[in-house]
Short mmCIF file of C-alpha atoms and ligand atoms in Angstrom, two decimals:
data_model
loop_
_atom_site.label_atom_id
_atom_site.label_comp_id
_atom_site.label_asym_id
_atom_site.label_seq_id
_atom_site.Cartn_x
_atom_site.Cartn_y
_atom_site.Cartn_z
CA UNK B 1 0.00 0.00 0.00
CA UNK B 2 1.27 3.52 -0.66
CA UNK B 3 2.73 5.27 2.33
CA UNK B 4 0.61 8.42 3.39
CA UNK B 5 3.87 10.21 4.52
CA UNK B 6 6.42 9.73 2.14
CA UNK B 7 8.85 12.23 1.40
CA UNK B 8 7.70 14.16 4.34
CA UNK B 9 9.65 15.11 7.54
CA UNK B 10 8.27 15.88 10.51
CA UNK B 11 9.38 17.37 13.86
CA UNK B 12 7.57 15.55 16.81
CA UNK B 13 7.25 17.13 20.53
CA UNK B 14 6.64 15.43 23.58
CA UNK B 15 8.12 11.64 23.38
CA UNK B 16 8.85 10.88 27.08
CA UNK B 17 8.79 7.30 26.79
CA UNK B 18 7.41 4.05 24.86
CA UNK B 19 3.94 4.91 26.41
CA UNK B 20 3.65 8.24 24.99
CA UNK B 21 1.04 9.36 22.79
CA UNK B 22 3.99 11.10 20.70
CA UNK B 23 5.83 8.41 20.47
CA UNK B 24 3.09 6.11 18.90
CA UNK B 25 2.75 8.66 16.45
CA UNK B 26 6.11 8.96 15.73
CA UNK B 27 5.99 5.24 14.77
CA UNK B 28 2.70 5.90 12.25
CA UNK B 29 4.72 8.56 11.01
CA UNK B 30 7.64 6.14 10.30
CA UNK B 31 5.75 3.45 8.93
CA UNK B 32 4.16 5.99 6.43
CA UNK B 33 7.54 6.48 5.14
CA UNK B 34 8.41 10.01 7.13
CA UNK B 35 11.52 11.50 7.76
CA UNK B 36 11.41 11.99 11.45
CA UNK B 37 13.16 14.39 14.11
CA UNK B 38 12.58 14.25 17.97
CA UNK B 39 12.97 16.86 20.67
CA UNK B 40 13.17 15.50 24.67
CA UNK B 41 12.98 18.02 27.46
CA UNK B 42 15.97 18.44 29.50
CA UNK B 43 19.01 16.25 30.10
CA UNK B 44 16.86 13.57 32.22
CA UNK B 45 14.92 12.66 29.24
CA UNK B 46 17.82 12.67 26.45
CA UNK B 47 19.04 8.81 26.88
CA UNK B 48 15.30 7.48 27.14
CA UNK B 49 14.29 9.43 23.51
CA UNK B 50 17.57 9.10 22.03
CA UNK B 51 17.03 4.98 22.44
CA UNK B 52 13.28 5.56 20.97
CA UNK B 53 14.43 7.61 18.36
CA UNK B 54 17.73 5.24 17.29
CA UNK B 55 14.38 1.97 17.09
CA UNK B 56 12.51 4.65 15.12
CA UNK B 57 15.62 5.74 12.73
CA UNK B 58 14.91 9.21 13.45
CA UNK B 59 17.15 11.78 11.74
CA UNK B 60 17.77 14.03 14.34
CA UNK B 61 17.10 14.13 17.93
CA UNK B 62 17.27 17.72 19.76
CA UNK B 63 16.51 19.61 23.34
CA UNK B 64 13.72 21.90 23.13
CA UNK B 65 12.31 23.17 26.76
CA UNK B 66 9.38 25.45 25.18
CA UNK B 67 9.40 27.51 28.35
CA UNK B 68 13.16 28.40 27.10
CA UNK B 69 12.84 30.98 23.81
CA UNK B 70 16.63 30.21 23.59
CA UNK B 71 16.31 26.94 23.12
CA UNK B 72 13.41 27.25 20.50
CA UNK B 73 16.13 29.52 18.89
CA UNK B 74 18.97 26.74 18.75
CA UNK B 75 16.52 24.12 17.56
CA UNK B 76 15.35 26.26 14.68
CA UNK B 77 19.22 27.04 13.57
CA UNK B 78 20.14 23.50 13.98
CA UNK B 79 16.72 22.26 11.73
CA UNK B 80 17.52 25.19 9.20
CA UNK B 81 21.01 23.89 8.67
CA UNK B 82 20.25 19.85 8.22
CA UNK B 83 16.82 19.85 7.75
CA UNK B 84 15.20 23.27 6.21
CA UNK B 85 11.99 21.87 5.31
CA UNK B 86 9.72 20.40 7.67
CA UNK B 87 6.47 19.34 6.83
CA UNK B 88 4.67 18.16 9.50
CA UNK B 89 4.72 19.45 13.48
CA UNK B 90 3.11 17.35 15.82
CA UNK B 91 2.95 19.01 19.61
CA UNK B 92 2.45 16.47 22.32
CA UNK B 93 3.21 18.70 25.37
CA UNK B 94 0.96 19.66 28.31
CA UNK B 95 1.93 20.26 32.12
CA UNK B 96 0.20 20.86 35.68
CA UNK B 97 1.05 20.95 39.20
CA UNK B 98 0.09 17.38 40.84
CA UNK B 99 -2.38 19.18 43.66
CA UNK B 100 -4.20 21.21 40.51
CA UNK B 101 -5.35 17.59 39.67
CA UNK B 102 -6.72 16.85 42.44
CA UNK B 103 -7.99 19.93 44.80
CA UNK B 104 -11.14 21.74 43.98
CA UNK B 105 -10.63 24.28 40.49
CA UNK B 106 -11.55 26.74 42.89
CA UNK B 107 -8.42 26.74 44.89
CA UNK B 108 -5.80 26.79 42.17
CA UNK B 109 -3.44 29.39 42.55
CA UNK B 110 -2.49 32.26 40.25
CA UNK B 111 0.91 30.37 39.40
CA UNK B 112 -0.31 27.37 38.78
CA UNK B 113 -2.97 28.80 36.57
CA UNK B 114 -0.23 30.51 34.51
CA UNK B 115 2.85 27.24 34.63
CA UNK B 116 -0.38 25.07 33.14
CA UNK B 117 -1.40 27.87 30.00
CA UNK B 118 2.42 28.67 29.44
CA UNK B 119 3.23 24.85 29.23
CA UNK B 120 -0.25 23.90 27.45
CA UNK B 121 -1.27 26.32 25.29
CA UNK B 122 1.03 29.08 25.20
CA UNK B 123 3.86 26.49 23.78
CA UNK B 124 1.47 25.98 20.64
CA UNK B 125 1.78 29.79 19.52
CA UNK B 126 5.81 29.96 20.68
CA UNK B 127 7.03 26.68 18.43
CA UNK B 128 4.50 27.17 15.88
CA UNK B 129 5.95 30.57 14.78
CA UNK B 130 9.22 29.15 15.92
CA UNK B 131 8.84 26.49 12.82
CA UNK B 132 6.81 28.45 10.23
CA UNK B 133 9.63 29.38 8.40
CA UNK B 134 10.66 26.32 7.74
CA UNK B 135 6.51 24.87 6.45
CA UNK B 136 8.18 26.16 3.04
CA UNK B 137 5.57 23.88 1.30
CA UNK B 138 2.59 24.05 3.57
CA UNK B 139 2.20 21.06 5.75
CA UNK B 140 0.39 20.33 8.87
CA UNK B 141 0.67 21.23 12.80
CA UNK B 142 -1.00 19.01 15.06
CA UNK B 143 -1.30 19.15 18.94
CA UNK B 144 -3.44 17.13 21.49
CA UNK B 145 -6.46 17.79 23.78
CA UNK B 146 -8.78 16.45 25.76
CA UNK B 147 -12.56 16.60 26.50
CA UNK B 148 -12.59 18.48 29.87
CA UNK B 149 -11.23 21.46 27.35
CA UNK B 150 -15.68 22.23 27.10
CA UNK B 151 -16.97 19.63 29.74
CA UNK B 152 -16.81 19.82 33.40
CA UNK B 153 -14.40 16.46 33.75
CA UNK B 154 -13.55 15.78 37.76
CA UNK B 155 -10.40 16.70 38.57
CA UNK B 156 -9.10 17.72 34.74
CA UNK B 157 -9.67 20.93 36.86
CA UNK B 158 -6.87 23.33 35.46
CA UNK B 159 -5.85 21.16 32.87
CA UNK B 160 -9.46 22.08 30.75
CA UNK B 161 -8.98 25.21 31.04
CA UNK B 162 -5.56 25.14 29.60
CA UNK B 163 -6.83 22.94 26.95
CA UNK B 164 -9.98 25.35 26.20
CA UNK B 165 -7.15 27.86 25.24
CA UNK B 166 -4.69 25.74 23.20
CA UNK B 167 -8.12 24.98 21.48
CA UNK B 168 -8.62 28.52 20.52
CA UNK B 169 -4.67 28.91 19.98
CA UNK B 170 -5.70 25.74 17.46
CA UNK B 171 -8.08 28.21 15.38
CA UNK B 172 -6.55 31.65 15.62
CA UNK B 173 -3.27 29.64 14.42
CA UNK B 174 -4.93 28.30 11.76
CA UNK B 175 -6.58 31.50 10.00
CA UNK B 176 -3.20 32.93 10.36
CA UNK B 177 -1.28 30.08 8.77
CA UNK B 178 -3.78 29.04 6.65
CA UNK B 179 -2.92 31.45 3.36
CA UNK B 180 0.83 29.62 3.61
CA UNK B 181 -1.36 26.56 3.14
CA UNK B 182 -0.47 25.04 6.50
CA UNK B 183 -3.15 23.64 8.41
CA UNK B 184 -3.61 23.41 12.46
CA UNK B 185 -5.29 21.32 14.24
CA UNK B 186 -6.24 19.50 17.65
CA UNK B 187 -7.03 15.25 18.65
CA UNK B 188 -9.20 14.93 21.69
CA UNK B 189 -8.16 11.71 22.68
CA UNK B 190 -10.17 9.51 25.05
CA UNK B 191 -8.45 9.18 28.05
CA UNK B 192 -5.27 6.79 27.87
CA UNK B 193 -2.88 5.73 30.62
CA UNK B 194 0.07 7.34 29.98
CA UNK B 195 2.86 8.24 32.53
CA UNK B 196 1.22 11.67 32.96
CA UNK B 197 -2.32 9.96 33.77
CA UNK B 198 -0.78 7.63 35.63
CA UNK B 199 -0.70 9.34 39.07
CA UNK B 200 -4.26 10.82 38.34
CA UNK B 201 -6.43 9.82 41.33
CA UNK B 202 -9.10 7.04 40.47
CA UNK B 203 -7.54 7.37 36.52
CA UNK B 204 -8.64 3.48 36.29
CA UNK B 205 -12.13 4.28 37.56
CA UNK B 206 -12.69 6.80 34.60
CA UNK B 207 -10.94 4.41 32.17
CA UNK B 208 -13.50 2.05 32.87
CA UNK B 209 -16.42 4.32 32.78
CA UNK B 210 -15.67 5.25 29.81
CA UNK B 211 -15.39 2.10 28.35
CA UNK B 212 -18.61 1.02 29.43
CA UNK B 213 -20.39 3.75 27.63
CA UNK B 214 -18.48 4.98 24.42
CA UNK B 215 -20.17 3.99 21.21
CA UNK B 216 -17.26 1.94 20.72
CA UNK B 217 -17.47 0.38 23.84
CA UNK B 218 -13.28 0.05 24.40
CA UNK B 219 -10.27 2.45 25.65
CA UNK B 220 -8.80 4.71 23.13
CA UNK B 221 -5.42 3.22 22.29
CA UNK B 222 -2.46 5.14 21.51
CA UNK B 223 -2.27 3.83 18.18
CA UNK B 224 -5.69 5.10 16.72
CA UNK B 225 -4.90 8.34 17.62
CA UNK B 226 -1.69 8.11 15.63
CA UNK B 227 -3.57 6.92 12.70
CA UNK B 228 -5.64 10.15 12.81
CA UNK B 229 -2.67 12.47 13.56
CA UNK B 230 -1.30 10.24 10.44
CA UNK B 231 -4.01 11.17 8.20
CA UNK B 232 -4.13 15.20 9.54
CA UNK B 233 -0.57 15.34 8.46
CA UNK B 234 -0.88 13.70 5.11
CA UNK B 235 -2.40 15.26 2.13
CA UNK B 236 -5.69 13.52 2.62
CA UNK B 237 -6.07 15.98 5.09
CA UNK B 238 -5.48 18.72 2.71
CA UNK B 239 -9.09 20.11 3.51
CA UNK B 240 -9.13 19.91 7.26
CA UNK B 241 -7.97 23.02 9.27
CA UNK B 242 -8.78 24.29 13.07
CA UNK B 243 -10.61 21.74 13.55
CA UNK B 244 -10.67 19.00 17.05
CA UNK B 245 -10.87 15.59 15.80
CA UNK B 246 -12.32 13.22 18.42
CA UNK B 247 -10.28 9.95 18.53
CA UNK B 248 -12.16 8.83 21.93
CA UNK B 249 -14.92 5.80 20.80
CA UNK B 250 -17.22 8.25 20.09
CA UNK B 251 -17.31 9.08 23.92
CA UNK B 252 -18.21 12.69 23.50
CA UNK B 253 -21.38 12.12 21.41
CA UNK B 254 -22.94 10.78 24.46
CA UNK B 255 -25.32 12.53 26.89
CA UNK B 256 -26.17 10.18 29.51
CA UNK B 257 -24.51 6.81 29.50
CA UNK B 258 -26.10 3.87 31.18
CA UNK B 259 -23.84 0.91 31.12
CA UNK B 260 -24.77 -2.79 30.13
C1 1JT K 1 -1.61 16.42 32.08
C2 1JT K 1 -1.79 15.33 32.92
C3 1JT K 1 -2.36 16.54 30.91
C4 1JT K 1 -2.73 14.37 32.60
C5 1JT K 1 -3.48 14.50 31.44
C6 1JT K 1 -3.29 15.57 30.59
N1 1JT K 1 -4.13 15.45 29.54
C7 1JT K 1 -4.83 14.32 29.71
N2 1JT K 1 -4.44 13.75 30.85
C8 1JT K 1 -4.96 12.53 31.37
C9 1JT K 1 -6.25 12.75 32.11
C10 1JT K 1 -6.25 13.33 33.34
C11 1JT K 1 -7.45 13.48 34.04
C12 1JT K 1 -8.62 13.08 33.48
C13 1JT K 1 -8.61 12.49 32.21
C14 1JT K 1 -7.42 12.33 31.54
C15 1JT K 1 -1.00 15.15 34.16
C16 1JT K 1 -0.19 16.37 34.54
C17 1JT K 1 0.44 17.01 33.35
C18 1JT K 1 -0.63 17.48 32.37
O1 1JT K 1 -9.76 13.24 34.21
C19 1JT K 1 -10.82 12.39 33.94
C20 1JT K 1 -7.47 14.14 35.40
#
C-alpha cells in the first residue's frame, strides 16, 4: 500500500517514553515512510528518547524546553542547517502541578494557573511561529487535547482550562497560517494511561467508565490516535484546518450513558 507520509519530515514534541502518545505517532509517522526528528525536554529525558528515536531511525534528535525561547532559537538554527523543510509538526506537550489535579478548580493558585497555559497552550503559539519558516511547502501542525477542554471532567480541573485555550490557539493559528497553506489542528483523545495519567487519582475508575459507555465500547489506544494524527498530516487531510478531531470511541457524542 502507498505510504501516506512519504517524502515528508516531521518534527515531533513530547516523546517521554514508549507509552507516549507522541511516540506512537512517531511510529505511524515512520511506517508511512516520514523523515522523522525528535525533541526531549531536559538532560533527564535525552538517553530514554535518544534509544526511541535510534528503534525509530529518526534523523535528528534535539533539546527543546518550550518555556526556554533560547532553546526554541537553537533548535530552529540547527533544523535550518540539516533539515530546512519540515512538513509536519506534531505538539504532544501539556503540564500541571500534581495538587491542581486533584484539589477543587476553585483553589488553584495564580501560578499554577499561569505554569499550566504557558506549558499547554502558550507552547502551541511559541514553536509554531518558531517552525513556520521552515513549512516552506505548507504542511500540517497538530497538537493534542482532551474533553474536559468544554466539559466539566472531575479533577481535569486546570488542565481544561488550559486545553480550552490551546483549542482557541488551534483556530486563531490556523486562520493565520492558513494562506501559507499550512493547516492546524487539535485530537481529543479519550483518556489513555500514559505516565502523565498515571498518578491521576481514580484514573482506572474513569478508564472504565468510559469504556462502558463509548459507542465503541473500548479504551482509546495510543495507536488510533496516531492513525488520525497520520491522516491530519498527510495530504488527505489537505481540507481539514482548526478543527478538534475526536479519537475517543465516540465518547463525547454521548449525553447520559447507562452501562450494560
Ligand atoms: C496532564 C496530565 C495533561 C494528565 C493528562 C493531561 N491530559 C490528559 N491527561 C490525562 C487525564 C487526566 C485526568 C482526566 C482524564 C485524563 C497530568 C499532569 C500534566 C498534564 O480526568 C478524567 C485528570
Amino acid at each position: 500500500m502507498a505510504q501516506l507520509l512519504e517524502g515528508k519530515t516531521a518534527l515531533v514534541l513530547g516523546v517521554a517514553n514508549k507509552w507516549s502518545i507522541a511516540y506512537a505517532i512517531s511510529a505511524a509517522f515512520v511506517r508511512e515512510g516520514a523523515s522523522l526528528i525528535l525533541t526531549y525536554q531536559g538532560e533527564r529525558q535525552r538517553e530514554t528518547v535518544e534509544e526511541l528515536g535510534g528503534e525509530l531511525h529518526a534523523s535528528k534528535i534535539l533539546p527543546c524546553d518550550v518555556t526556554k525561547p533560547e532553546e526554541l532559537e537553537a533548535l530552529v538554527t540547527n533544523l535550518k542547517q540539516s533539515a530546512p523543510v519540515i512538513d509536519s509538526l506534531v505538539h504532544s506537550i501539556a503540564f500541571a502541578n500534581r495538587e491542581d489535579l486533584s484539589r477543587p478548580f476553585l483553589e488553584t493558585s495564580r501560578d499554577g494557573f499561569l505554569l499550566a497555559q504557558e506549558v499547554s497552550a502558550y507552547s502551541l503559539v511559541a514553536v509554531s511561529r518558531a517552525i513556520a519558516p521552515l513549512m516552506t511547502r505548507g504542511g500540517s501542525i497538530t497538537t493534542l487535547t482532551y474533553l474536559g477542554s468544554t466539559r466539566v471532567v472531575q479533577n481535569y480541573n486546570v488542565m481544561g482550562v488550559a486545553k480550552a485555550s490551546l483549542e482557541a490557539c488551534v483556530r486563531y493559528l490556523a486562520a493565520d497560517m492558513g494562506p501559507k497553506r499550512v493547516r492546524v489542528n487539535a485530537i481529543s483523545a479519550g483518556p489513555i494511561k500514559t505516565t502523565s495519567a498515571r498518578g491521576v487519582k481514580d484514573f482506572s475508575k474513569v478508564l472504565e467508565g468510559v469504556a462502558a459507555v463509548a459507542p465503541l465500547r473500548h479504551n482509546t489506544e495510543t495507536a488510533e490516535v496516531a492513525d488520525t494524527a497520520a491522516f491530519l498530516a498527510s495530504d488527505m487531510g489537505r481540507g481539514v484546518t482548526g478543527n478538534i478531531v475526536y479519537v475517543d470511541s465516540g465518547f463525547q457524542i454521548i449525553g447520559l450513558g447507562i452501562s450494560d
